[in-house]
């Protein structure tokens, strides 16, 4: 029998889902949440009760996301909230969370400012957890490949940077720049773009004429297919980094095939043996939605199963009870083995989460090119860049 507050008094266990509708990360989040709910309910639900999703659109806007969380907590009386694909939105929600105390699992926000709040004031912010990578994980994984492959193996020592103006990127970029500097790579051009930018050719042309040997790109809120398509049309320098749009198979079509050779970070959803469950789930997702998972997908799917596991172990949906049980999580999902640190980040490293690099091939497929233990292919240069 479940003990709870509003949610457990119902015939269902309600969990709120917040996502930016009509965006690749948002659709990947919603698809995987619905898929997880179907799988959970088909197997008997949560503690014998059916899982009911209550879905809200944050529009990639902090105030909209904060209001969505407040409604889910007060009116819909959900047991927990999962989602967001924006660090700025998540930061706004956390401020509401301290008041309304409904636990939330972030599955699309990377900024360390979230976990720093938990670390600095755990009693106030303990209701927040991250089932996802953070900015340090992103920076160290990308930096590792740039320094240990592009520099040491290919001899590249001059970088250009193309980065969106967003909270998460401001956390990632300084770490990568330090790793590159310490590794012997200099930055010869750096271009920041606003989130409503549509014409990237002037920025890309400047970079192509800068003397750089490769481009580090960082984007999540924008549709990264726009600038990668223009990059291919301009026959740009080799491009590597984190392009959140690039985790989906729709990216190839959206770039008209100009994504060939683009290198992107593995972000929670890729057809590689990340865990024993990954490949079967990935193939099932593609069959169900006719598109590959986005970066939010594996994380969101796992977050709902982590909540199911915690509610059933603790036999309660009361916020403080749920927090205590979540803190003792050890669950292997489709994206990783999950356990939480004291600041409620998920553990990263051998035995837990793995992040590597993938690359688009001329036929529209992708291969894992780093690290060695999960690699499925070798790096190839852009066909116009020999």
PDB file of N, CA and C in Angstrom, residues 232-324:
ATOM      1  N   UNK A 232      27.998  22.883 -44.063  1.00  0.00           N
ATOM      2  CA  UNK A 232      28.278  21.967 -45.158  1.00  0.00           C
ATOM      3  C   UNK A 232      28.270  22.666 -46.503  1.00  0.00           C
ATOM      4  N   UNK A 233      27.330  23.592 -46.670  1.00  0.00           N
ATOM      5  CA  UNK A 233      27.251  24.335 -47.936  1.00  0.00           C
ATOM      6  C   UNK A 233      28.501  25.189 -48.162  1.00  0.00           C
ATOM      7  N   UNK A 234      29.089  25.679 -47.065  1.00  0.00           N
ATOM      8  CA  UNK A 234      30.314  26.482 -47.160  1.00  0.00           C
ATOM      9  C   UNK A 234      31.579  25.627 -47.160  1.00  0.00           C
ATOM     10  N   UNK A 235      31.409  24.310 -47.010  1.00  0.00           N
ATOM     11  CA  UNK A 235      32.549  23.386 -46.925  1.00  0.00           C
ATOM     12  C   UNK A 235      33.505  23.847 -45.812  1.00  0.00           C
ATOM     13  N   UNK A 236      32.945  23.863 -44.616  1.00  0.00           N
ATOM     14  CA  UNK A 236      33.664  24.397 -43.473  1.00  0.00           C
ATOM     15  C   UNK A 236      34.719  23.472 -42.917  1.00  0.00           C
ATOM     16  N   UNK A 237      35.430  23.969 -41.924  1.00  0.00           N
ATOM     17  CA  UNK A 237      36.451  23.196 -41.222  1.00  0.00           C
ATOM     18  C   UNK A 237      35.792  22.040 -40.472  1.00  0.00           C
ATOM     19  N   UNK A 238      36.539  20.986 -40.130  1.00  0.00           N
ATOM     20  CA  UNK A 238      35.969  19.909 -39.320  1.00  0.00           C
ATOM     21  C   UNK A 238      35.263  20.484 -38.092  1.00  0.00           C
ATOM     22  N   UNK A 239      34.043  20.004 -37.818  1.00  0.00           N
ATOM     23  CA  UNK A 239      33.239  20.541 -36.709  1.00  0.00           C
ATOM     24  C   UNK A 239      32.952  19.444 -35.696  1.00  0.00           C
ATOM     25  N   UNK A 240      33.195  19.740 -34.427  1.00  0.00           N
ATOM     26  CA  UNK A 240      33.025  18.772 -33.345  1.00  0.00           C
ATOM     27  C   UNK A 240      32.430  19.481 -32.133  1.00  0.00           C
ATOM     28  N   UNK A 241      31.707  18.758 -31.310  1.00  0.00           N
ATOM     29  CA  UNK A 241      31.234  19.362 -30.077  1.00  0.00           C
ATOM     30  C   UNK A 241      29.957  18.749 -29.576  1.00  0.00           C
ATOM     31  N   UNK A 242      29.037  19.618 -29.115  1.00  0.00           N
ATOM     32  CA  UNK A 242      27.735  19.194 -28.645  1.00  0.00           C
ATOM     33  C   UNK A 242      26.674  19.972 -29.398  1.00  0.00           C
ATOM     34  N   UNK A 243      25.929  19.265 -30.221  1.00  0.00           N
ATOM     35  CA  UNK A 243      24.801  19.830 -30.958  1.00  0.00           C
ATOM     36  C   UNK A 243      23.597  18.979 -30.567  1.00  0.00           C
ATOM     37  N   UNK A 244      22.765  19.501 -29.654  1.00  0.00           N
ATOM     38  CA  UNK A 244      21.673  18.690 -29.113  1.00  0.00           C
ATOM     39  C   UNK A 244      20.742  18.188 -30.200  1.00  0.00           C
ATOM     40  N   UNK A 245      20.524  18.979 -31.240  1.00  0.00           N
ATOM     41  CA  UNK A 245      19.670  18.543 -32.341  1.00  0.00           C
ATOM     42  C   UNK A 245      20.291  17.361 -33.078  1.00  0.00           C
ATOM     43  N   UNK A 246      21.604  17.260 -33.035  1.00  0.00           N
ATOM     44  CA  UNK A 246      22.317  16.243 -33.792  1.00  0.00           C
ATOM     45  C   UNK A 246      22.239  14.848 -33.223  1.00  0.00           C
ATOM     46  N   UNK A 247      21.582  14.679 -32.079  1.00  0.00           N
ATOM     47  CA  UNK A 247      21.444  13.330 -31.533  1.00  0.00           C
ATOM     48  C   UNK A 247      20.317  12.550 -32.193  1.00  0.00           C
ATOM     49  N   UNK A 248      19.484  13.228 -32.972  1.00  0.00           N
ATOM     50  CA  UNK A 248      18.335  12.576 -33.603  1.00  0.00           C
ATOM     51  C   UNK A 248      18.603  12.269 -35.067  1.00  0.00           C
ATOM     52  N   UNK A 249      18.023  11.178 -35.550  1.00  0.00           N
ATOM     53  CA  UNK A 249      18.192  10.801 -36.952  1.00  0.00           C
ATOM     54  C   UNK A 249      17.539  11.815 -37.887  1.00  0.00           C
ATOM     55  N   UNK A 250      16.595  12.618 -37.395  1.00  0.00           N
ATOM     56  CA  UNK A 250      15.980  13.643 -38.245  1.00  0.00           C
ATOM     57  C   UNK A 250      17.002  14.702 -38.665  1.00  0.00           C
ATOM     58  N   UNK A 251      18.103  14.779 -37.922  1.00  0.00           N
ATOM     59  CA  UNK A 251      19.135  15.771 -38.181  1.00  0.00           C
ATOM     60  C   UNK A 251      19.710  15.627 -39.584  1.00  0.00           C
ATOM     61  N   UNK A 252      19.892  14.392 -40.017  1.00  0.00           N
ATOM     62  CA  UNK A 252      20.472  14.134 -41.335  1.00  0.00           C
ATOM     63  C   UNK A 252      19.587  14.732 -42.429  1.00  0.00           C
ATOM     64  N   UNK A 253      18.288  14.479 -42.324  1.00  0.00           N
ATOM     65  CA  UNK A 253      17.344  15.021 -43.304  1.00  0.00           C
ATOM     66  C   UNK A 253      17.271  16.543 -43.209  1.00  0.00           C
ATOM     67  N   UNK A 254      17.253  17.050 -41.972  1.00  0.00           N
ATOM     68  CA  UNK A 254      17.121  18.501 -41.781  1.00  0.00           C
ATOM     69  C   UNK A 254      18.327  19.271 -42.312  1.00  0.00           C
ATOM     70  N   UNK A 255      19.483  18.630 -42.386  1.00  0.00           N
ATOM     71  CA  UNK A 255      20.679  19.293 -42.922  1.00  0.00           C
ATOM     72  C   UNK A 255      20.901  18.984 -44.397  1.00  0.00           C
ATOM     73  N   UNK A 256      19.962  18.258 -45.016  1.00  0.00           N
ATOM     74  CA  UNK A 256      20.116  17.827 -46.415  1.00  0.00           C
ATOM     75  C   UNK A 256      21.410  17.044 -46.616  1.00  0.00           C
ATOM     76  N   UNK A 257      21.784  16.276 -45.617  1.00  0.00           N
ATOM     77  CA  UNK A 257      22.998  15.462 -45.708  1.00  0.00           C
ATOM     78  C   UNK A 257      24.283  16.223 -45.462  1.00  0.00           C
ATOM     79  N   UNK A 258      24.177  17.513 -45.160  1.00  0.00           N
ATOM     80  CA  UNK A 258      25.380  18.309 -44.918  1.00  0.00           C
ATOM     81  C   UNK A 258      26.006  18.046 -43.555  1.00  0.00           C
ATOM     82  N   UNK A 259      25.365  17.205 -42.742  1.00  0.00           N
ATOM     83  CA  UNK A 259      25.938  16.844 -41.438  1.00  0.00           C
ATOM     84  C   UNK A 259      27.088  15.851 -41.583  1.00  0.00           C
ATOM     85  N   UNK A 260      27.376  15.384 -42.784  1.00  0.00           N
ATOM     86  CA  UNK A 260      28.412  14.369 -42.970  1.00  0.00           C
ATOM     87  C   UNK A 260      29.706  14.794 -42.281  1.00  0.00           C
ATOM     88  N   UNK A 261      30.214  13.887 -41.457  1.00  0.00           N
ATOM     89  CA  UNK A 261      31.468  14.012 -40.703  1.00  0.00           C
ATOM     90  C   UNK A 261      31.346  14.856 -39.437  1.00  0.00           C
ATOM     91  N   UNK A 262      30.191  15.485 -39.193  1.00  0.00           N
ATOM     92  CA  UNK A 262      30.032  16.236 -37.940  1.00  0.00           C
ATOM     93  C   UNK A 262      30.174  15.277 -36.755  1.00  0.00           C
ATOM     94  N   UNK A 263      30.943  15.688 -35.756  1.00  0.00           N
ATOM     95  CA  UNK A 263      31.190  14.869 -34.566  1.00  0.00           C
ATOM     96  C   UNK A 263      30.406  15.447 -33.395  1.00  0.00           C
ATOM     97  N   UNK A 264      29.672  14.574 -32.699  1.00  0.00           N
ATOM     98  CA  UNK A 264      28.808  15.041 -31.613  1.00  0.00           C
ATOM     99  C   UNK A 264      28.937  14.126 -30.404  1.00  0.00           C
ATOM    100  N   UNK A 265      28.728  14.694 -29.241  1.00  0.00           N
ATOM    101  CA  UNK A 265      28.822  13.969 -27.985  1.00  0.00           C
ATOM    102  C   UNK A 265      27.646  13.012 -27.811  1.00  0.00           C
ATOM    103  N   UNK A 266      27.918  11.809 -27.303  1.00  0.00           N
ATOM    104  CA  UNK A 266      26.844  10.907 -26.891  1.00  0.00           C
ATOM    105  C   UNK A 266      26.179  11.503 -25.656  1.00  0.00           C
ATOM    106  N   UNK A 267      24.878  11.733 -25.750  1.00  0.00           N
ATOM    107  CA  UNK A 267      24.162  12.400 -24.661  1.00  0.00           C
ATOM    108  C   UNK A 267      22.946  11.590 -24.216  1.00  0.00           C
ATOM    109  N   UNK A 268      23.170  10.400 -23.716  1.00  0.00           N
ATOM    110  CA  UNK A 268      22.075   9.677 -23.100  1.00  0.00           C
ATOM    111  C   UNK A 268      21.291   8.748 -23.993  1.00  0.00           C
ATOM    112  N   UNK A 269      21.363   8.900 -25.296  1.00  0.00           N
ATOM    113  CA  UNK A 269      20.555   8.073 -26.188  1.00  0.00           C
ATOM    114  C   UNK A 269      21.355   7.744 -27.447  1.00  0.00           C
ATOM    115  N   UNK A 270      21.928   6.555 -27.478  1.00  0.00           N
ATOM    116  CA  UNK A 270      22.628   6.144 -28.681  1.00  0.00           C
ATOM    117  C   UNK A 270      22.634   4.622 -28.765  1.00  0.00           C
ATOM    118  N   UNK A 271      22.696   4.083 -29.980  1.00  0.00           N
ATOM    119  CA  UNK A 271      22.651   2.638 -30.158  1.00  0.00           C
ATOM    120  C   UNK A 271      24.041   2.043 -29.954  1.00  0.00           C
ATOM    121  N   UNK A 272      24.422   1.999 -28.699  1.00  0.00           N
ATOM    122  CA  UNK A 272      25.683   1.388 -28.281  1.00  0.00           C
ATOM    123  C   UNK A 272      25.422   0.711 -26.950  1.00  0.00           C
ATOM    124  N   UNK A 273      26.275  -0.216 -26.577  1.00  0.00           N
ATOM    125  CA  UNK A 273      26.039  -1.011 -25.369  1.00  0.00           C
ATOM    126  C   UNK A 273      26.387  -0.220 -24.112  1.00  0.00           C
ATOM    127  N   UNK A 274      25.648   0.877 -23.890  1.00  0.00           N
ATOM    128  CA  UNK A 274      25.863   1.669 -22.678  1.00  0.00           C
ATOM    129  C   UNK A 274      25.480   0.866 -21.444  1.00  0.00           C
ATOM    130  N   UNK A 275      24.388   0.086 -21.562  1.00  0.00           N
ATOM    131  CA  UNK A 275      23.986  -0.892 -20.549  1.00  0.00           C
ATOM    132  C   UNK A 275      23.428  -2.099 -21.301  1.00  0.00           C
ATOM    133  N   UNK A 276      23.152  -3.200 -20.607  1.00  0.00           N
ATOM    134  CA  UNK A 276      22.546  -4.350 -21.293  1.00  0.00           C
ATOM    135  C   UNK A 276      21.167  -4.059 -21.882  1.00  0.00           C
ATOM    136  N   UNK A 277      20.534  -2.968 -21.471  1.00  0.00           N
ATOM    137  CA  UNK A 277      19.184  -2.640 -21.925  1.00  0.00           C
ATOM    138  C   UNK A 277      19.152  -1.679 -23.110  1.00  0.00           C
ATOM    139  N   UNK A 278      20.285  -1.058 -23.446  1.00  0.00           N
ATOM    140  CA  UNK A 278      20.267   0.085 -24.355  1.00  0.00           C
ATOM    141  C   UNK A 278      19.785  -0.262 -25.759  1.00  0.00           C
ATOM    142  N   UNK A 279      20.388  -1.251 -26.384  1.00  0.00           N
ATOM    143  CA  UNK A 279      20.124  -1.515 -27.802  1.00  0.00           C
ATOM    144  C   UNK A 279      18.681  -1.934 -28.030  1.00  0.00           C
ATOM    145  N   UNK A 280      18.153  -2.810 -27.170  1.00  0.00           N
ATOM    146  CA  UNK A 280      16.760  -3.256 -27.323  1.00  0.00           C
ATOM    147  C   UNK A 280      15.810  -2.085 -27.197  1.00  0.00           C
ATOM    148  N   UNK A 281      16.049  -1.220 -26.211  1.00  0.00           N
ATOM    149  CA  UNK A 281      15.192  -0.048 -26.034  1.00  0.00           C
ATOM    150  C   UNK A 281      15.310   0.909 -27.220  1.00  0.00           C
ATOM    151  N   UNK A 282      16.529   1.157 -27.667  1.00  0.00           N
ATOM    152  CA  UNK A 282      16.759   2.070 -28.786  1.00  0.00           C
ATOM    153  C   UNK A 282      15.986   1.602 -30.023  1.00  0.00           C
ATOM    154  N   UNK A 283      16.102   0.319 -30.339  1.00  0.00           N
ATOM    155  CA  UNK A 283      15.423  -0.209 -31.523  1.00  0.00           C
ATOM    156  C   UNK A 283      13.904  -0.119 -31.378  1.00  0.00           C
ATOM    157  N   UNK A 284      13.406  -0.332 -30.187  1.00  0.00           N
ATOM    158  CA  UNK A 284      11.975  -0.247 -29.934  1.00  0.00           C
ATOM    159  C   UNK A 284      11.483   1.197 -30.071  1.00  0.00           C
ATOM    160  N   UNK A 285      12.282   2.137 -29.608  1.00  0.00           N
ATOM    161  CA  UNK A 285      11.944   3.555 -29.737  1.00  0.00           C
ATOM    162  C   UNK A 285      11.850   3.950 -31.208  1.00  0.00           C
ATOM    163  N   UNK A 286      12.843   3.548 -31.997  1.00  0.00           N
ATOM    164  CA  UNK A 286      12.858   3.886 -33.422  1.00  0.00           C
ATOM    165  C   UNK A 286      11.653   3.277 -34.128  1.00  0.00           C
ATOM    166  N   UNK A 287      11.343   2.038 -33.797  1.00  0.00           N
ATOM    167  CA  UNK A 287      10.178   1.389 -34.412  1.00  0.00           C
ATOM    168  C   UNK A 287       8.888   2.107 -34.043  1.00  0.00           C
ATOM    169  N   UNK A 288       8.786   2.570 -32.812  1.00  0.00           N
ATOM    170  CA  UNK A 288       7.557   3.199 -32.319  1.00  0.00           C
ATOM    171  C   UNK A 288       7.377   4.610 -32.871  1.00  0.00           C
ATOM    172  N   UNK A 289       8.453   5.390 -32.931  1.00  0.00           N
ATOM    173  CA  UNK A 289       8.338   6.806 -33.277  1.00  0.00           C
ATOM    174  C   UNK A 289       8.930   7.163 -34.638  1.00  0.00           C
ATOM    175  N   UNK A 290       9.492   6.184 -35.342  1.00  0.00           N
ATOM    176  CA  UNK A 290      10.105   6.353 -36.670  1.00  0.00           C
ATOM    177  C   UNK A 290      11.166   7.456 -36.689  1.00  0.00           C
ATOM    178  N   UNK A 291      11.825   7.656 -35.585  1.00  0.00           N
ATOM    179  CA  UNK A 291      12.935   8.588 -35.466  1.00  0.00           C
ATOM    180  C   UNK A 291      13.798   8.093 -34.306  1.00  0.00           C
ATOM    181  N   UNK A 292      15.077   8.392 -34.339  1.00  0.00           N
ATOM    182  CA  UNK A 292      15.923   7.951 -33.241  1.00  0.00           C
ATOM    183  C   UNK A 292      15.714   8.826 -32.016  1.00  0.00           C
ATOM    184  N   UNK A 293      16.092   8.359 -30.829  1.00  0.00           N
ATOM    185  CA  UNK A 293      15.928   9.154 -29.613  1.00  0.00           C
ATOM    186  C   UNK A 293      16.746  10.444 -29.656  1.00  0.00           C
ATOM    187  N   UNK A 294      16.258  11.462 -28.948  1.00  0.00           N
ATOM    188  CA  UNK A 294      17.023  12.684 -28.742  1.00  0.00           C
ATOM    189  C   UNK A 294      17.816  12.562 -27.438  1.00  0.00           C
ATOM    190  N   UNK A 295      18.613  13.588 -27.128  1.00  0.00           N
ATOM    191  CA  UNK A 295      19.462  13.475 -25.941  1.00  0.00           C
ATOM    192  C   UNK A 295      18.658  13.344 -24.651  1.00  0.00           C
ATOM    193  N   UNK A 296      17.450  13.886 -24.644  1.00  0.00           N
ATOM    194  CA  UNK A 296      16.600  13.813 -23.454  1.00  0.00           C
ATOM    195  C   UNK A 296      15.914  12.459 -23.286  1.00  0.00           C
ATOM    196  N   UNK A 297      15.922  11.631 -24.305  1.00  0.00           N
ATOM    197  CA  UNK A 297      15.040  10.461 -24.335  1.00  0.00           C
ATOM    198  C   UNK A 297      15.447   9.372 -23.348  1.00  0.00           C
ATOM    199  N   UNK A 298      16.671   8.906 -23.426  1.00  0.00           N
ATOM    200  CA  UNK A 298      17.106   7.857 -22.508  1.00  0.00           C
ATOM    201  C   UNK A 298      17.049   8.308 -21.059  1.00  0.00           C
ATOM    202  N   UNK A 299      17.421   9.552 -20.823  1.00  0.00           N
ATOM    203  CA  UNK A 299      17.388  10.088 -19.467  1.00  0.00           C
ATOM    204  C   UNK A 299      15.960  10.127 -18.914  1.00  0.00           C
ATOM    205  N   UNK A 300      15.022  10.587 -19.728  1.00  0.00           N
ATOM    206  CA  UNK A 300      13.634  10.701 -19.275  1.00  0.00           C
ATOM    207  C   UNK A 300      13.017   9.331 -19.041  1.00  0.00           C
ATOM    208  N   UNK A 301      13.263   8.411 -19.954  1.00  0.00           N
ATOM    209  CA  UNK A 301      12.750   7.045 -19.787  1.00  0.00           C
ATOM    210  C   UNK A 301      13.252   6.465 -18.473  1.00  0.00           C
ATOM    211  N   UNK A 302      14.541   6.606 -18.215  1.00  0.00           N
ATOM    212  CA  UNK A 302      15.114   6.070 -16.977  1.00  0.00           C
ATOM    213  C   UNK A 302      14.579   6.784 -15.745  1.00  0.00           C
ATOM    214  N   UNK A 303      14.358   8.096 -15.840  1.00  0.00           N
ATOM    215  CA  UNK A 303      13.890   8.853 -14.678  1.00  0.00           C
ATOM    216  C   UNK A 303      12.544   8.333 -14.182  1.00  0.00           C
ATOM    217  N   UNK A 304      11.659   7.963 -15.099  1.00  0.00           N
ATOM    218  CA  UNK A 304      10.356   7.458 -14.683  1.00  0.00           C
ATOM    219  C   UNK A 304      10.484   6.093 -14.008  1.00  0.00           C
ATOM    220  N   UNK A 305      11.399   5.278 -14.480  1.00  0.00           N
ATOM    221  CA  UNK A 305      11.617   3.986 -13.831  1.00  0.00           C
ATOM    222  C   UNK A 305      12.322   4.151 -12.484  1.00  0.00           C
ATOM    223  N   UNK A 306      13.188   5.159 -12.380  1.00  0.00           N
ATOM    224  CA  UNK A 306      13.822   5.453 -11.087  1.00  0.00           C
ATOM    225  C   UNK A 306      12.762   5.877 -10.074  1.00  0.00           C
ATOM    226  N   UNK A 307      11.799   6.689 -10.502  1.00  0.00           N
ATOM    227  CA  UNK A 307      10.713   7.085  -9.608  1.00  0.00           C
ATOM    228  C   UNK A 307       9.849   5.886  -9.223  1.00  0.00           C
ATOM    229  N   UNK A 308       9.537   5.043 -10.182  1.00  0.00           N
ATOM    230  CA  UNK A 308       8.778   3.817  -9.880  1.00  0.00           C
ATOM    231  C   UNK A 308       9.513   2.985  -8.832  1.00  0.00           C
ATOM    232  N   UNK A 309      10.805   2.792  -9.050  1.00  0.00           N
ATOM    233  CA  UNK A 309      11.623   2.004  -8.131  1.00  0.00           C
ATOM    234  C   UNK A 309      11.627   2.624  -6.731  1.00  0.00           C
ATOM    235  N   UNK A 310      11.784   3.938  -6.666  1.00  0.00           N
ATOM    236  CA  UNK A 310      11.856   4.620  -5.368  1.00  0.00           C
ATOM    237  C   UNK A 310      10.515   4.586  -4.638  1.00  0.00           C
ATOM    238  N   UNK A 311       9.432   4.834  -5.353  1.00  0.00           N
ATOM    239  CA  UNK A 311       8.106   4.825  -4.720  1.00  0.00           C
ATOM    240  C   UNK A 311       7.781   3.435  -4.194  1.00  0.00           C
ATOM    241  N   UNK A 312       8.135   2.412  -4.951  1.00  0.00           N
ATOM    242  CA  UNK A 312       7.835   1.048  -4.508  1.00  0.00           C
ATOM    243  C   UNK A 312       8.727   0.620  -3.357  1.00  0.00           C
ATOM    244  N   UNK A 313       9.988   1.025  -3.367  1.00  0.00           N
ATOM    245  CA  UNK A 313      10.867   0.672  -2.240  1.00  0.00           C
ATOM    246  C   UNK A 313      10.450   1.394  -0.961  1.00  0.00           C
ATOM    247  N   UNK A 314      10.072   2.662  -1.104  1.00  0.00           N
ATOM    248  CA  UNK A 314       9.709   3.442   0.067  1.00  0.00           C
ATOM    249  C   UNK A 314       8.249   3.355   0.448  1.00  0.00           C
ATOM    250  N   UNK A 315       7.414   2.781  -0.454  1.00  0.00           N
ATOM    251  CA  UNK A 315       5.982   2.647  -0.226  1.00  0.00           C
ATOM    252  C   UNK A 315       5.336   3.980   0.159  1.00  0.00           C
ATOM    253  N   UNK A 316       5.820   5.049  -0.486  1.00  0.00           N
ATOM    254  CA  UNK A 316       5.313   6.370  -0.159  1.00  0.00           C
ATOM    255  C   UNK A 316       5.594   7.345  -1.295  1.00  0.00           C
ATOM    256  N   UNK A 317       4.683   8.308  -1.447  1.00  0.00           N
ATOM    257  CA  UNK A 317       4.945   9.419  -2.358  1.00  0.00           C
ATOM    258  C   UNK A 317       5.061  10.736  -1.599  1.00  0.00           C
ATOM    259  N   UNK A 318       5.105  10.686  -0.286  1.00  0.00           N
ATOM    260  CA  UNK A 318       5.340  11.904   0.483  1.00  0.00           C
ATOM    261  C   UNK A 318       6.705  12.475   0.103  1.00  0.00           C
ATOM    262  N   UNK A 319       6.804  13.785  -0.120  1.00  0.00           N
ATOM    263  CA  UNK A 319       8.049  14.369  -0.641  1.00  0.00           C
ATOM    264  C   UNK A 319       9.300  13.995   0.122  1.00  0.00           C
ATOM    265  N   UNK A 320       9.317  14.139   1.436  1.00  0.00           N
ATOM    266  CA  UNK A 320      10.526  13.847   2.198  1.00  0.00           C
ATOM    267  C   UNK A 320      10.863  12.360   2.176  1.00  0.00           C
ATOM    268  N   UNK A 321       9.832  11.510   2.206  1.00  0.00           N
ATOM    269  CA  UNK A 321      10.073  10.062   2.094  1.00  0.00           C
ATOM    270  C   UNK A 321      10.684   9.726   0.740  1.00  0.00           C
ATOM    271  N   UNK A 322      10.146  10.332  -0.310  1.00  0.00           N
ATOM    272  CA  UNK A 322      10.615  10.047  -1.662  1.00  0.00           C
ATOM    273  C   UNK A 322      12.060  10.505  -1.845  1.00  0.00           C
ATOM    274  N   UNK A 323      12.408  11.665  -1.283  1.00  0.00           N
ATOM    275  CA  UNK A 323      13.786  12.161  -1.375  1.00  0.00           C
ATOM    276  C   UNK A 323      14.762  11.170  -0.744  1.00  0.00           C
ATOM    277  N   UNK A 324      14.438  10.685   0.440  1.00  0.00           N
ATOM    278  CA  UNK A 324      15.342   9.759   1.139  1.00  0.00           C
ATOM    279  C   UNK A 324      15.578   8.492   0.328  1.00  0.00           C
TER     280      UNK A 324
END
